[in-house]
XYZ file of C-alpha atoms in Angstrom:
753
model
C -72.436 32.706 56.168
C -69.825 32.837 58.840
C -67.465 35.765 58.654
C -64.775 33.856 60.520
C -62.100 32.421 58.306
C -59.717 29.570 58.709
C -56.140 29.935 57.594
C -55.762 27.806 54.490
C -52.237 26.523 54.178
C -50.787 26.996 50.692
C -48.301 24.302 51.584
C -51.053 21.966 52.597
C -52.783 22.576 49.315
C -49.676 21.669 47.379
C -49.177 18.529 49.396
C -52.685 17.337 48.724
C -52.712 18.415 45.113
C -50.924 15.313 43.961
C -47.357 16.588 43.944
C -45.317 13.471 44.490
C -41.697 12.884 45.344
C -40.556 12.575 41.765
C -37.723 14.983 42.471
C -35.730 13.449 45.285
C -33.436 15.590 47.375
C -30.299 13.575 47.079
C -28.147 14.811 49.853
C -28.346 17.062 52.839
C -30.711 17.144 55.737
C -31.897 20.680 56.317
C -32.183 21.996 59.829
C -35.149 24.041 60.947
C -33.128 25.583 63.692
C -29.921 27.530 63.667
C -26.950 26.622 65.764
C -25.306 28.882 68.246
C -21.810 29.953 67.381
C -20.333 28.273 70.446
C -17.675 25.664 69.813
C -17.741 22.492 71.824
C -14.573 20.858 72.972
C -15.054 17.853 70.717
C -16.159 19.671 67.602
C -13.716 20.390 64.784
C -14.174 24.042 63.871
C -11.962 25.344 61.078
C -13.849 28.613 60.587
C -17.203 30.239 61.273
C -18.506 28.459 58.185
C -17.712 24.864 59.115
C -17.954 22.610 62.155
C -17.530 18.810 62.096
C -19.281 16.782 64.773
C -17.749 13.705 66.437
C -20.002 11.508 64.291
C -18.353 13.021 61.216
C -21.313 15.145 60.140
C -20.045 18.339 58.546
C -22.163 21.386 59.417
C -21.817 24.144 56.841
C -23.069 27.543 57.966
C -24.231 29.599 55.005
C -24.623 33.240 55.951
C -26.186 34.240 52.623
C -29.917 33.964 51.978
C -31.562 31.775 49.378
C -33.814 33.408 46.817
C -33.380 31.007 43.939
C -29.824 31.890 43.087
C -28.441 28.803 44.799
C -25.917 30.203 47.262
C -26.897 27.646 49.902
C -25.988 24.945 47.404
C -22.936 26.541 45.767
C -21.040 27.553 48.894
C -21.414 24.069 50.463
C -20.099 22.643 47.183
C -16.964 24.703 47.680
C -16.491 23.478 51.262
C -17.276 19.877 50.376
C -14.725 19.834 47.594
C -11.835 21.010 49.718
C -12.941 18.932 52.716
C -13.213 15.780 50.584
C -16.677 15.353 52.022
C -19.434 12.896 51.325
C -22.219 15.235 50.096
C -24.749 13.102 51.939
C -23.086 13.879 55.264
C -23.271 17.634 54.963
C -25.703 19.405 57.253
C -26.392 22.798 55.745
C -27.346 25.473 58.253
C -29.020 28.733 57.305
C -27.258 31.208 59.547
C -29.253 33.776 61.475
C -28.168 37.414 61.632
C -24.824 37.577 63.401
C -22.546 40.379 62.274
C -19.913 39.604 64.882
C -19.489 36.097 63.538
C -20.187 36.433 59.840
C -19.654 40.097 59.034
C -21.383 41.009 55.786
C -24.568 39.006 55.312
C -26.126 41.199 52.655
C -27.074 38.952 49.770
C -26.990 41.314 46.832
C -24.594 42.556 44.189
C -24.012 39.000 42.927
C -21.471 38.534 45.695
C -22.192 35.230 47.452
C -19.778 33.086 45.481
C -17.361 35.745 44.241
C -16.804 37.233 47.707
C -16.706 34.011 49.732
C -15.275 31.429 47.334
C -11.834 31.683 48.906
C -13.095 31.674 52.494
C -15.203 28.554 52.016
C -12.373 26.785 50.176
C -10.033 27.584 53.025
C -12.535 26.399 55.620
C -12.848 23.027 53.907
C -9.150 22.657 53.207
C -8.144 23.550 56.761
C -10.513 20.965 58.228
C -9.242 18.316 55.818
C -5.644 19.035 56.768
C -6.488 18.821 60.476
C -8.165 15.443 60.021
C -5.288 14.181 57.922
C -2.802 15.310 60.586
C -4.804 13.643 63.345
C -4.860 10.409 61.344
C -1.123 10.606 60.709
C -0.536 11.088 64.424
C -2.759 8.120 65.251
C -1.047 5.874 62.708
C 2.469 7.140 63.435
C 3.183 8.040 59.836
C 4.015 11.212 57.997
C 1.052 13.350 57.014
C 2.210 13.008 53.421
C 1.348 9.299 53.766
C -2.322 9.922 54.426
C -5.022 11.223 52.120
C -8.630 12.253 52.703
C -11.151 10.938 50.213
C -14.933 11.035 50.343
C -15.190 11.423 54.120
C -12.544 8.805 54.829
C -8.818 9.002 55.522
C -6.554 6.559 53.723
C -3.198 5.356 55.009
C -1.257 5.209 51.754
C 1.419 2.964 53.238
C -0.958 0.235 54.425
C -4.079 0.856 52.396
C -6.133 1.089 55.590
C -8.899 3.658 55.690
C -11.068 5.113 58.454
C -14.092 7.355 58.562
C -13.567 11.050 59.392
C -15.461 10.460 62.648
C -12.580 8.466 64.110
C -10.304 11.518 64.030
C -12.628 14.462 64.686
C -12.000 14.731 68.419
C -8.223 14.496 68.017
C -8.292 16.937 65.108
C -10.299 19.417 67.158
C -7.306 19.770 69.511
C -4.997 20.862 66.681
C -4.327 24.411 65.610
C -6.182 25.556 62.526
C -3.484 25.798 59.821
C -2.793 29.293 58.558
C -1.427 28.162 55.219
C -3.795 25.721 53.620
C -3.111 23.525 50.636
C -5.950 23.874 48.147
C -6.842 21.173 45.668
C -5.900 21.381 42.027
C -8.614 21.813 39.455
C -8.131 18.287 38.151
C -8.826 16.859 41.610
C -12.121 18.672 42.200
C -15.222 16.647 42.959
C -17.965 19.255 43.326
C -16.742 22.613 42.008
C -17.685 22.923 38.369
C -20.179 20.055 38.535
C -23.971 20.526 38.322
C -25.659 20.141 41.703
C -29.388 20.281 42.324
C -30.561 23.131 44.549
C -30.800 21.710 48.077
C -34.297 23.129 48.492
C -35.686 21.699 45.277
C -37.780 18.925 46.774
C -39.189 21.117 49.537
C -40.078 23.868 47.091
C -41.918 21.690 44.609
C -43.748 19.806 47.358
C -44.642 22.896 49.360
C -42.636 21.729 52.353
C -40.463 24.709 53.060
C -41.009 28.112 54.597
C -41.067 31.481 52.909
C -41.699 34.708 54.786
C -45.422 34.586 54.168
C -45.562 31.048 55.652
C -44.252 31.936 59.104
C -46.637 30.954 61.875
C -46.060 31.611 65.590
C -48.251 30.586 68.524
C -50.912 33.186 69.364
C -49.964 35.126 66.242
C -52.118 37.852 64.690
C -51.951 39.536 61.317
C -51.473 43.151 60.283
C -51.833 45.178 57.119
C -51.295 48.918 56.837
C -52.739 51.922 55.068
C -49.659 53.890 54.006
C -49.243 57.400 52.617
C -49.488 57.146 48.816
C -46.803 59.818 48.490
C -43.316 59.357 49.916
C -43.032 61.836 52.780
C -46.797 62.110 53.196
C -48.488 61.988 56.590
C -51.741 60.694 58.080
C -54.383 63.387 58.536
C -57.344 61.301 59.718
C -58.713 57.769 60.029
C -61.755 56.086 61.522
C -60.493 53.695 64.176
C -63.977 52.846 65.399
C -65.091 51.751 61.943
C -62.063 49.515 61.580
C -62.574 48.016 65.041
C -66.160 47.204 64.123
C -65.010 44.735 61.479
C -65.307 41.183 62.726
C -61.855 39.855 63.557
C -60.146 43.226 63.910
C -58.292 43.464 67.214
C -56.446 46.750 67.214
C -55.343 49.779 65.195
C -51.773 51.035 65.507
C -50.444 54.285 64.057
C -46.957 53.979 62.593
C -44.353 56.759 62.870
C -44.290 59.219 59.987
C -41.319 59.043 57.662
C -38.613 61.583 58.331
C -36.150 62.098 55.510
C -33.775 60.685 54.471
C -35.865 57.655 53.631
C -33.120 55.072 54.194
C -34.807 51.774 55.036
C -37.378 53.355 57.321
C -41.098 52.585 56.994
C -43.155 55.209 55.211
C -45.661 55.600 58.053
C -49.420 55.114 58.050
C -51.854 53.095 60.141
C -51.753 49.341 60.755
C -54.857 47.252 61.328
C -54.329 44.114 63.425
C -56.707 41.183 63.139
C -57.114 37.491 63.756
C -56.674 36.798 60.053
C -55.395 38.601 56.971
C -58.792 39.061 55.360
C -60.228 40.775 58.413
C -57.175 43.029 58.576
C -57.674 44.009 54.935
C -61.380 44.707 55.452
C -60.498 46.725 58.526
C -58.055 48.757 56.475
C -60.834 49.580 54.031
C -63.105 50.669 56.874
C -60.334 52.789 58.313
C -60.752 55.294 55.468
C -57.326 56.742 56.196
C -56.602 60.156 54.707
C -53.175 61.605 54.019
C -51.481 64.828 53.063
C -48.955 64.530 50.280
C -46.006 66.582 51.403
C -43.146 67.734 49.181
C -43.590 65.003 46.562
C -47.348 65.372 46.085
C -47.018 66.944 42.647
C -44.751 64.248 41.224
C -46.005 63.272 37.788
C -43.816 60.837 35.855
C -44.944 62.129 32.440
C -44.050 65.712 33.369
C -40.861 64.516 35.002
C -39.668 62.999 31.728
C -39.823 66.462 30.182
C -37.645 67.744 33.036
C -35.127 65.007 32.422
C -34.751 65.984 28.773
C -34.334 69.621 29.797
C -31.595 68.428 32.101
C -29.975 66.570 29.209
C -30.014 69.861 27.264
C -28.707 71.811 30.276
C -25.558 72.078 32.356
C -23.332 69.061 32.745
C -20.939 67.527 35.193
C -18.151 65.601 33.469
C -17.147 62.331 35.127
C -14.982 60.734 32.457
C -12.953 62.357 29.697
C -10.490 61.061 27.156
C -9.154 63.248 24.373
C -11.285 66.132 23.045
C -14.682 64.723 22.229
C -16.235 68.023 21.112
C -13.434 68.682 18.645
C -13.682 65.122 17.371
C -17.426 65.469 16.849
C -16.828 68.755 15.052
C -14.296 67.106 12.788
C -16.309 63.965 12.107
C -17.447 63.172 8.609
C -20.627 61.631 9.956
C -22.382 61.852 13.310
C -24.995 59.797 15.079
C -27.207 61.068 17.874
C -29.923 59.215 19.748
C -31.956 59.630 22.942
C -32.780 56.587 25.075
C -35.354 56.419 27.847
C -36.147 53.870 30.530
C -39.035 54.446 32.973
C -39.287 53.539 36.644
C -39.482 49.805 37.119
C -40.304 47.512 39.993
C -38.789 44.308 41.358
C -42.248 42.723 41.714
C -41.069 39.465 43.307
C -43.653 36.706 43.317
C -43.688 36.782 47.137
C -44.456 40.280 48.485
C -42.586 41.401 51.620
C -43.511 39.764 54.929
C -42.073 39.919 58.422
C -43.096 38.302 61.700
C -42.102 39.758 65.058
C -42.452 38.213 68.498
C -41.684 39.952 71.777
C -41.092 37.972 74.960
C -40.638 40.655 77.549
C -37.762 42.698 76.201
C -36.567 39.965 73.849
C -37.393 40.345 70.177
C -37.332 37.560 67.606
C -38.070 38.039 63.934
C -38.605 35.879 60.850
C -38.234 37.944 57.713
C -38.026 37.242 53.980
C -35.026 39.547 53.800
C -31.781 39.675 51.876
C -29.779 40.863 54.868
C -30.647 39.825 58.433
C -28.025 42.168 59.879
C -29.631 45.112 58.095
C -32.926 44.078 59.690
C -31.237 44.044 63.082
C -29.684 47.469 62.605
C -32.764 49.116 61.129
C -35.231 47.682 63.636
C -32.927 48.403 66.583
C -33.060 52.130 65.909
C -36.863 52.058 66.253
C -37.228 49.835 69.300
C -34.372 51.053 71.483
C -32.275 47.903 71.361
C -28.802 47.001 70.214
C -28.770 45.237 66.830
C -27.104 42.140 68.232
C -29.892 41.797 70.798
C -32.465 41.070 68.088
C -32.745 37.535 66.762
C -33.411 37.592 63.017
C -33.906 34.517 60.906
C -33.985 34.987 57.143
C -36.607 32.714 55.630
C -36.490 31.586 52.038
C -37.368 34.362 49.641
C -39.923 33.989 46.880
C -37.904 36.318 44.703
C -36.354 39.584 45.817
C -34.246 41.211 43.061
C -33.026 43.865 45.497
C -36.353 44.821 47.122
C -35.898 42.707 50.231
C -32.560 44.220 51.145
C -34.577 47.211 52.418
C -36.241 46.079 55.665
C -38.847 48.829 56.127
C -41.514 46.144 56.437
C -39.599 44.440 59.264
C -39.657 47.651 61.301
C -43.431 47.786 60.902
C -43.764 44.233 62.243
C -41.586 44.939 65.288
C -43.463 48.116 66.179
C -46.928 46.632 65.765
C -46.033 43.478 67.707
C -44.753 45.588 70.588
C -47.915 47.680 70.550
C -50.328 44.751 70.659
C -48.280 42.425 72.864
C -48.656 39.414 70.595
C -46.637 37.940 67.730
C -47.549 39.807 64.551
C -47.048 38.966 60.915
C -46.912 42.107 58.790
C -48.459 41.177 55.467
C -47.917 43.202 52.316
C -50.296 42.603 49.438
C -49.102 42.822 45.848
C -50.575 46.305 45.641
C -48.784 47.344 48.831
C -45.520 46.181 47.337
C -45.974 47.855 43.955
C -47.242 51.177 45.367
C -44.811 51.512 48.272
C -41.615 50.162 46.809
C -38.077 51.273 46.128
C -38.116 51.865 42.398
C -35.530 51.367 39.729
C -34.697 54.813 38.531
C -36.237 56.500 35.501
C -33.424 57.436 33.112
C -32.811 59.686 30.112
C -29.627 59.346 28.082
C -28.254 61.029 24.977
C -25.429 59.536 22.962
C -23.518 61.477 20.286
C -21.035 59.603 18.160
C -18.621 60.868 15.514
C -17.254 58.755 12.668
C -14.355 59.684 10.437
C -12.882 57.594 7.655
C -15.240 54.793 8.658
C -13.982 54.679 12.252
C -15.650 55.875 15.440
C -13.570 58.800 16.686
C -15.869 60.304 19.339
C -18.388 58.983 21.889
C -20.177 61.521 24.090
C -22.684 60.153 26.572
C -24.874 62.149 28.930
C -27.205 60.654 31.511
C -29.811 62.234 33.764
C -31.573 60.103 36.339
C -32.391 60.183 40.058
C -29.710 58.510 42.094
C -30.020 55.697 44.609
C -27.958 58.054 46.706
C -31.047 60.262 47.099
C -32.599 57.597 49.315
C -29.728 58.133 51.739
C -29.048 61.832 51.126
C -31.806 64.033 49.673
C -29.126 66.415 48.375
C -27.999 63.775 45.850
C -29.655 65.121 42.719
C -27.929 63.351 39.836
C -26.288 60.018 38.990
C -23.433 59.092 41.271
C -20.052 57.778 40.197
C -20.902 54.370 41.659
C -23.880 54.169 39.305
C -21.995 55.471 36.274
C -19.390 52.804 36.948
C -22.029 50.225 36.036
C -21.545 50.401 32.308
C -20.530 53.953 31.387
C -17.267 54.841 33.098
C -15.984 51.397 32.152
C -17.102 51.344 28.517
C -14.424 49.078 27.033
C -14.016 51.037 23.796
C -10.649 51.800 22.233
C -11.880 55.187 21.080
C -9.578 58.219 21.243
C -12.208 60.735 22.350
C -14.804 59.824 24.946
C -16.756 61.729 27.575
C -19.436 60.842 30.131
C -21.524 63.665 31.597
C -24.512 63.871 33.912
C -27.380 66.287 34.433
C -29.481 67.056 37.480
C -32.399 64.790 38.353
C -33.878 65.108 41.854
C -35.751 62.095 43.244
C -39.425 62.098 44.229
C -39.833 58.431 45.137
C -37.583 56.031 46.985
C -34.933 54.991 44.472
C -33.437 51.555 45.055
C -31.238 49.018 43.408
C -32.922 46.401 41.253
C -31.334 43.323 39.679
C -28.287 44.600 37.728
C -29.004 48.208 38.847
C -27.860 51.033 36.509
C -26.479 48.504 34.054
C -30.079 48.140 32.878
C -30.451 51.555 31.299
C -26.788 52.048 30.469
C -26.373 48.748 28.639
C -29.583 49.514 26.759
C -28.223 52.831 25.489
C -24.733 51.585 24.677
C -25.914 48.330 23.095
C -28.496 50.154 21.013
C -26.097 52.820 19.808
C -23.512 50.258 18.691
C -26.217 48.670 16.564
C -27.272 52.059 15.201
C -23.712 52.908 14.156
C -23.275 49.497 12.559
C -26.453 49.880 10.546
C -25.500 53.408 9.542
C -22.044 52.347 8.454
C -23.272 49.242 6.676
C -21.412 46.903 8.991
C -22.249 43.729 10.853
C -23.015 44.661 14.473
C -20.714 41.959 15.836
C -17.899 43.433 13.742
C -18.830 46.887 15.023
C -18.492 45.703 18.615
C -15.125 44.123 17.873
C -13.907 47.285 16.179
C -14.983 49.482 19.077
C -13.522 47.177 21.725
C -10.250 46.874 19.847
C -7.304 44.728 20.837
C -7.149 42.172 23.617
C -6.095 44.090 26.710
C -6.886 44.816 30.324
C -8.362 48.257 31.009
C -8.043 50.561 33.986
C -11.050 52.924 33.736
C -9.687 55.069 36.573
C -7.172 56.780 34.289
C -9.913 58.687 32.434
C -12.018 59.695 35.441
C -12.374 63.387 36.219
C -11.782 64.695 39.730
C -14.756 66.721 40.931
C -14.292 70.146 42.565
C -13.682 69.740 46.278
C -13.140 65.996 46.051
C -10.368 64.930 48.458
C -8.716 62.478 46.106
C -8.604 61.320 42.520
C -11.622 59.191 41.568
C -11.209 55.446 41.291
C -13.251 52.991 39.274
C -15.197 50.927 41.810
C -15.123 47.653 39.811
C -17.973 46.236 41.901
C -15.813 46.373 45.004
C -13.095 44.178 43.508
C -9.480 44.962 42.676
C -8.530 45.207 39.029
C -5.705 42.753 39.685
C -8.152 40.052 40.783
C -10.937 41.009 38.378
C -9.512 42.995 35.444
C -11.649 44.551 32.746
C -10.537 42.056 30.138
C -11.547 42.823 26.550
C -10.567 39.357 25.354
C -13.182 37.760 27.611
C -15.797 40.274 26.458
C -15.083 39.512 22.810
C -15.111 35.762 23.470
C -18.671 35.688 24.814
C -19.824 37.833 21.912
C -18.153 35.457 19.468
C -19.885 32.575 21.174
C -23.443 33.881 20.835
C -22.782 34.806 17.230
C -21.834 31.171 16.596
C -24.753 29.806 18.630
C -27.425 31.988 17.073
C -26.164 32.164 13.513
C -26.306 35.940 13.770
C -25.889 37.549 10.365
C -27.642 34.823 8.410
C -30.504 35.660 6.069
C -33.852 35.808 7.845
C -37.401 35.807 6.436
C -39.392 39.031 6.453
C -40.578 39.996 9.906
C -37.883 37.992 11.687
C -34.518 39.149 12.928
C -31.709 38.459 15.387
C -30.146 41.121 17.568
C -27.069 40.931 19.757
C -25.494 42.791 22.620
C -22.753 42.220 25.188
C -21.961 43.674 28.579
C -19.598 43.269 31.522
C -21.155 43.652 34.947
C -20.468 42.370 38.445
C -17.070 41.356 36.991
C -18.602 38.755 34.660
C -19.097 38.881 30.910
C -22.385 38.050 29.201
C -23.528 38.259 25.597
C -27.091 37.772 24.433
C -28.575 37.052 21.036
C -32.349 37.328 20.678
C -34.440 36.181 17.745
C -37.765 37.925 17.292
C -40.770 37.696 15.036
C -42.983 40.730 14.444
C -46.375 40.081 12.886
C -48.991 42.823 12.541
C -47.299 44.797 15.291
C -47.179 41.830 17.664
C -43.770 40.914 19.067
C -42.654 37.409 19.925
C -39.169 36.486 21.093
C -38.715 33.118 19.450
C -35.222 32.172 20.673
C -32.544 33.457 23.001
C -28.911 32.502 23.364
C -26.658 33.455 26.260
C -22.894 33.104 26.601
C -21.397 33.783 30.006
C -17.864 33.948 31.331
C -18.170 34.141 35.122
C -14.753 32.673 35.856
C -14.996 29.344 37.661
C -18.641 28.256 37.395
C -19.060 26.538 40.777
C -22.466 25.092 39.924
C -23.118 25.157 36.166
C -26.733 24.146 36.739
C -27.365 27.338 38.745
C -25.397 29.468 36.288
C -27.644 28.309 33.477
C -30.728 28.849 35.618
C -29.610 32.397 36.350
C -29.088 33.115 32.654
C -32.526 31.722 31.846
C -34.066 33.816 34.597
C -32.164 36.854 33.378
C -33.641 36.453 29.910
C -37.172 36.497 31.321
C -36.408 39.353 33.703
C -34.806 41.329 30.862
C -37.690 40.533 28.525
C -40.205 41.749 31.117
C -38.330 45.025 31.455
C -37.978 45.428 27.721
C -41.497 44.492 26.717
C -43.815 45.411 29.597
C -42.408 47.043 32.715
C -43.340 50.653 33.449
C -44.131 52.303 36.777
C -45.831 55.691 36.520
C -46.725 58.299 39.110
C -49.613 60.782 39.287
C -50.016 63.349 42.066
C -47.105 61.709 43.792
C -48.730 58.257 43.948
C -47.831 55.150 41.989
C -50.575 54.304 39.495
C -49.913 50.579 38.939
C -50.868 48.029 41.565
C -50.654 44.444 40.364
C -49.691 42.278 37.412
C -52.567 43.678 35.363
C -50.944 47.115 35.396
C -47.356 45.947 35.658
C -47.151 42.675 33.721
C -44.192 40.352 33.565
C -43.626 37.798 30.836
C -46.100 34.919 30.918
C -45.148 31.332 30.111
C -46.574 31.697 26.630
C -44.014 34.433 25.966
C -40.993 32.463 27.162
C -38.611 31.461 24.380
C -36.218 28.525 24.425
C -32.977 29.715 26.026
C -29.644 28.124 25.210
C -26.739 28.999 27.480
C -23.040 28.441 26.951
C -20.648 28.755 29.887
C -17.144 29.715 28.862
C -14.575 27.409 30.441
C -12.402 29.583 32.665
C -9.894 29.307 35.485
C -10.438 32.913 36.533
C -11.732 33.534 40.052
C -15.529 33.504 40.196
C -17.477 36.578 39.158
C -21.120 37.404 39.726
C -23.905 35.343 38.208
C -27.274 36.506 39.530
C -27.331 39.883 37.821
C -24.940 39.978 34.841
C -27.344 38.203 32.512
C -29.940 40.977 32.540
C -28.217 44.009 30.912
C -27.660 42.720 27.352
C -31.162 41.291 26.967
C -33.150 44.475 26.258
C -30.778 45.876 23.589
C -30.530 42.441 21.965
C -34.321 42.382 21.629
C -34.682 45.942 20.352
C -31.807 45.425 17.906
C -33.557 42.283 16.694
C -36.722 44.306 16.167
C -34.765 46.697 13.966
C -33.377 43.748 12.004
C -36.898 42.379 11.564
C -38.781 45.581 10.818
C -36.403 48.510 10.368
C -38.079 50.211 13.326
C -35.738 51.538 15.994
C -36.881 51.243 19.623
C -35.232 53.855 21.827
C -37.482 53.789 24.868
C -38.601 51.001 27.139
C -40.881 49.248 27.506
C -41.671 48.347 23.912
C -45.382 47.854 24.692
C -47.387 49.002 21.655
C -44.619 50.921 19.872
C -44.624 48.351 17.066
C -48.274 48.881 16.290
C -48.178 52.668 16.613
């Protein structure tokens, strides 16, 4: 049997597997190249996001990556609406990394629409106004007598109309208007209307390119043996044995990780081969050995005990209102509960992949990344180049959830390609990804609540978990204010006495942000405790939420924040980087989504034995989402039988994508709640693939009904806000069904124990 392998194209398999063109891409042509930023003399350029060619084709440059969330469909919708464009004449360009032109290109934090809605509206409106003015000049009429409509300009005095293309060259000579006239809601064509993801046909027919699909001429493949412990170093390896494997071409030692971890590679030894299989076999033969370093004794089970000691120990107070200790002392009834969430992993379907190609001193890269400019900056520091000198193209991402905003794998590709003098694709297996990731933090929380005369009078919340900040500064040894602001510092409760404290929790693995970040554990604790109080007080949980939230009002969480010793200024609530004027913490919107899922699910109705409905609600990324989950528990086996989501994200640019994100959030939240747990032993991650770290299978997926609240508010986030209320809704439903309270995730076998 030959040991030489041919590369089998996954795309080719899909094409020949009978997938037909049943789903037709209705509109745009997609370019496989990216345009330079240069403006031609005959091209109408109203901003860096839009250029209209003399033939009338509107090129929309989307500087955000596409990982299923639909930004490369939603942002063009915004431009097209204001431009009065024919959707079929849009040419959507995936922008390469270019900080000078586009600034922030980091696609995370649910920011694509909420941060760039205005800019893309203005780009479209400015171009429309320029074309209208050029037409008015040509026809010798007032600009108020012309109107753009569906890629044509109409002379309202004569009824004559002409295609945009007739006026592009003349319009390109005009100044871009500073004050643009935006369309009214009633006149919108695309915003607020469902639009199919522009990549849909290519995805289902296998005709598009993810990071793992990149192929370059003369390319070779690399995999790496990496230190199992963060901060560990190579002690020995057998290069000769690896080189003896058929297909192996070279062995390249990677630089050891020097703290802080940042986005740097963790070190190790890369094996380069003519195909991926040979590289993997070469890695086995390498028999690389490592020393563990400072984190070699990290044991997640022992670490949990340390976290609870920290909860019992000294505190730092970050938020304080009233006198919570006195209120607890004076309460007629108290509730206390401990909540625990383990490390979790993003586990995107497509593991990280990066391809690097050197041509002399020029470096080009194709990376399944969330931020091409971060790739440029991180790689540049390792290869002695300026960031802007490195060409980085972000491919489509087969899932990311925060993992692919850390380009350690791109640095590996650049270094190995330089060493071997050929284009190199750095391939991460599933096990590589799970065992060398940036993990969602493990978290312990204790909530103490006081009730007097049937009303909650005190809420004291203490959290201990390693901070994301530790990845950037090893001295960061407890939750940061930016993390507490994701669900604790902004608890929307009208309670007289509240306090949020933290305890120490040093990090021993790379801590990173994962979809919805600290909202995951904090919404779980808050949503669970509200249910516990309601049950204890004999109240409906929806009523309990309404009572705690109180009147309709807009909250400024900054007023209760505590200035830390040595801090230069008073602390401010971060509000996901938005102003409170533009995105207030609005209790009326929070209550409205909760009301909606109660109506949708029939929460509170009588249920048969073993079945129950739980609810929870949470504001994150300046959007409001409530979840109701219906579960059935039979002989210790859990099944989520229905889920309902209500979301208020302000203007829903593409309702189809909003619903898709809520459906995805239910499955992501279910996976966290039911299965997800990363553990560490002797500093190394134990789990390696879906067998050890399962996500929900299709057989577990419930029907999901989503309601989008009609709103004229500016857009909020969509990709992440759906996740936080899912886990507490499920565990509250379990209590309704069985009377068993789940206070630690994942649920796993707790129901049969």
